[in-house]
C-alpha cells in the first residue's frame, strides 16, 4: 500500500486524505484502511471537505 511505503520512507510523515462531506465509497475505503475522520477543512478547489488521518 502506498501509505505503508510513505511511512517506511519517513516514519514522521503524517498521511492524510480528503473526501466530499458524505458517506461514499471513498470514505468506506479509508475506514477499512485504518484512516479516521479528523475534521472539516476548507480545500481551495473543493470548498469544505472531510479530512482523514492514517493511524499506524
mmCIF file of C-alpha atoms in Angstrom:
data_model
loop_
_atom_site.group_PDB
_atom_site.id
_atom_site.type_symbol
_atom_site.label_atom_id
_atom_site.label_comp_id
_atom_site.label_asym_id
_atom_site.label_seq_id
_atom_site.Cartn_x
_atom_site.Cartn_y
_atom_site.Cartn_z
ATOM 1 C CA UNK A 1 0.000 0.000 0.000
ATOM 2 C CA UNK A 2 1.234 3.499 -0.797
ATOM 3 C CA UNK A 3 0.513 4.622 2.767
ATOM 4 C CA UNK A 4 2.859 1.999 4.218
ATOM 5 C CA UNK A 5 5.569 2.867 1.687
ATOM 6 C CA UNK A 6 5.349 6.542 2.684
ATOM 7 C CA UNK A 7 5.700 5.723 6.369
ATOM 8 C CA UNK A 8 8.639 3.385 5.751
ATOM 9 C CA UNK A 9 10.393 6.124 3.787
ATOM 10 C CA UNK A 10 9.792 8.690 6.552
ATOM 11 C CA UNK A 11 8.270 7.463 9.845
ATOM 12 C CA UNK A 12 7.469 11.054 10.843
ATOM 13 C CA UNK A 13 5.256 11.674 7.809
ATOM 14 C CA UNK A 14 1.572 12.266 8.528
ATOM 15 C CA UNK A 15 -0.592 10.689 5.820
ATOM 16 C CA UNK A 16 -3.939 12.397 5.233
ATOM 17 C CA UNK A 17 -6.794 12.216 2.756
ATOM 18 C CA UNK A 18 -9.749 14.437 1.888
ATOM 19 C CA UNK A 19 -13.206 13.443 0.697
ATOM 20 C CA UNK A 20 -16.523 15.040 -0.065
ATOM 21 C CA UNK A 21 -18.644 15.625 3.035
ATOM 22 C CA UNK A 22 -20.751 12.480 2.642
ATOM 23 C CA UNK A 23 -20.510 8.772 3.258
ATOM 24 C CA UNK A 24 -19.458 7.198 -0.030
ATOM 25 C CA UNK A 25 -17.106 4.575 -1.490
ATOM 26 C CA UNK A 26 -14.044 6.721 -0.733
ATOM 27 C CA UNK A 27 -14.884 7.027 2.967
ATOM 28 C CA UNK A 28 -15.510 3.272 3.180
ATOM 29 C CA UNK A 29 -12.090 2.540 1.669
ATOM 30 C CA UNK A 30 -10.402 4.948 4.082
ATOM 31 C CA UNK A 31 -12.144 3.435 7.122
ATOM 32 C CA UNK A 32 -11.204 -0.104 6.049
ATOM 33 C CA UNK A 33 -7.568 1.012 5.695
ATOM 34 C CA UNK A 34 -7.216 2.465 9.208
ATOM 35 C CA UNK A 35 -7.940 6.135 8.481
ATOM 36 C CA UNK A 36 -10.024 8.125 10.917
ATOM 37 C CA UNK A 37 -12.041 11.283 10.370
ATOM 38 C CA UNK A 38 -10.277 14.362 11.787
ATOM 39 C CA UNK A 39 -12.320 17.434 10.886
ATOM 40 C CA UNK A 40 -13.966 19.554 8.235
ATOM 41 C CA UNK A 41 -11.407 21.679 6.374
ATOM 42 C CA UNK A 42 -11.606 24.156 3.519
ATOM 43 C CA UNK A 43 -9.960 22.988 0.317
ATOM 44 C CA UNK A 44 -9.071 25.769 -2.153
ATOM 45 C CA UNK A 45 -10.605 23.853 -5.073
ATOM 46 C CA UNK A 46 -13.462 21.889 -3.485
ATOM 47 C CA UNK A 47 -14.611 24.067 -0.571
ATOM 48 C CA UNK A 48 -15.496 22.292 2.665
ATOM 49 C CA UNK A 49 -14.374 18.651 2.739
ATOM 50 C CA UNK A 50 -13.704 15.951 5.316
ATOM 51 C CA UNK A 51 -10.073 15.365 6.289
ATOM 52 C CA UNK A 52 -8.881 11.908 7.356
ATOM 53 C CA UNK A 53 -5.658 10.795 9.055
ATOM 54 C CA UNK A 54 -3.951 7.420 8.821
ATOM 55 C CA UNK A 55 -3.421 5.635 12.143
ATOM 56 C CA UNK A 56 -0.433 3.305 12.184
#
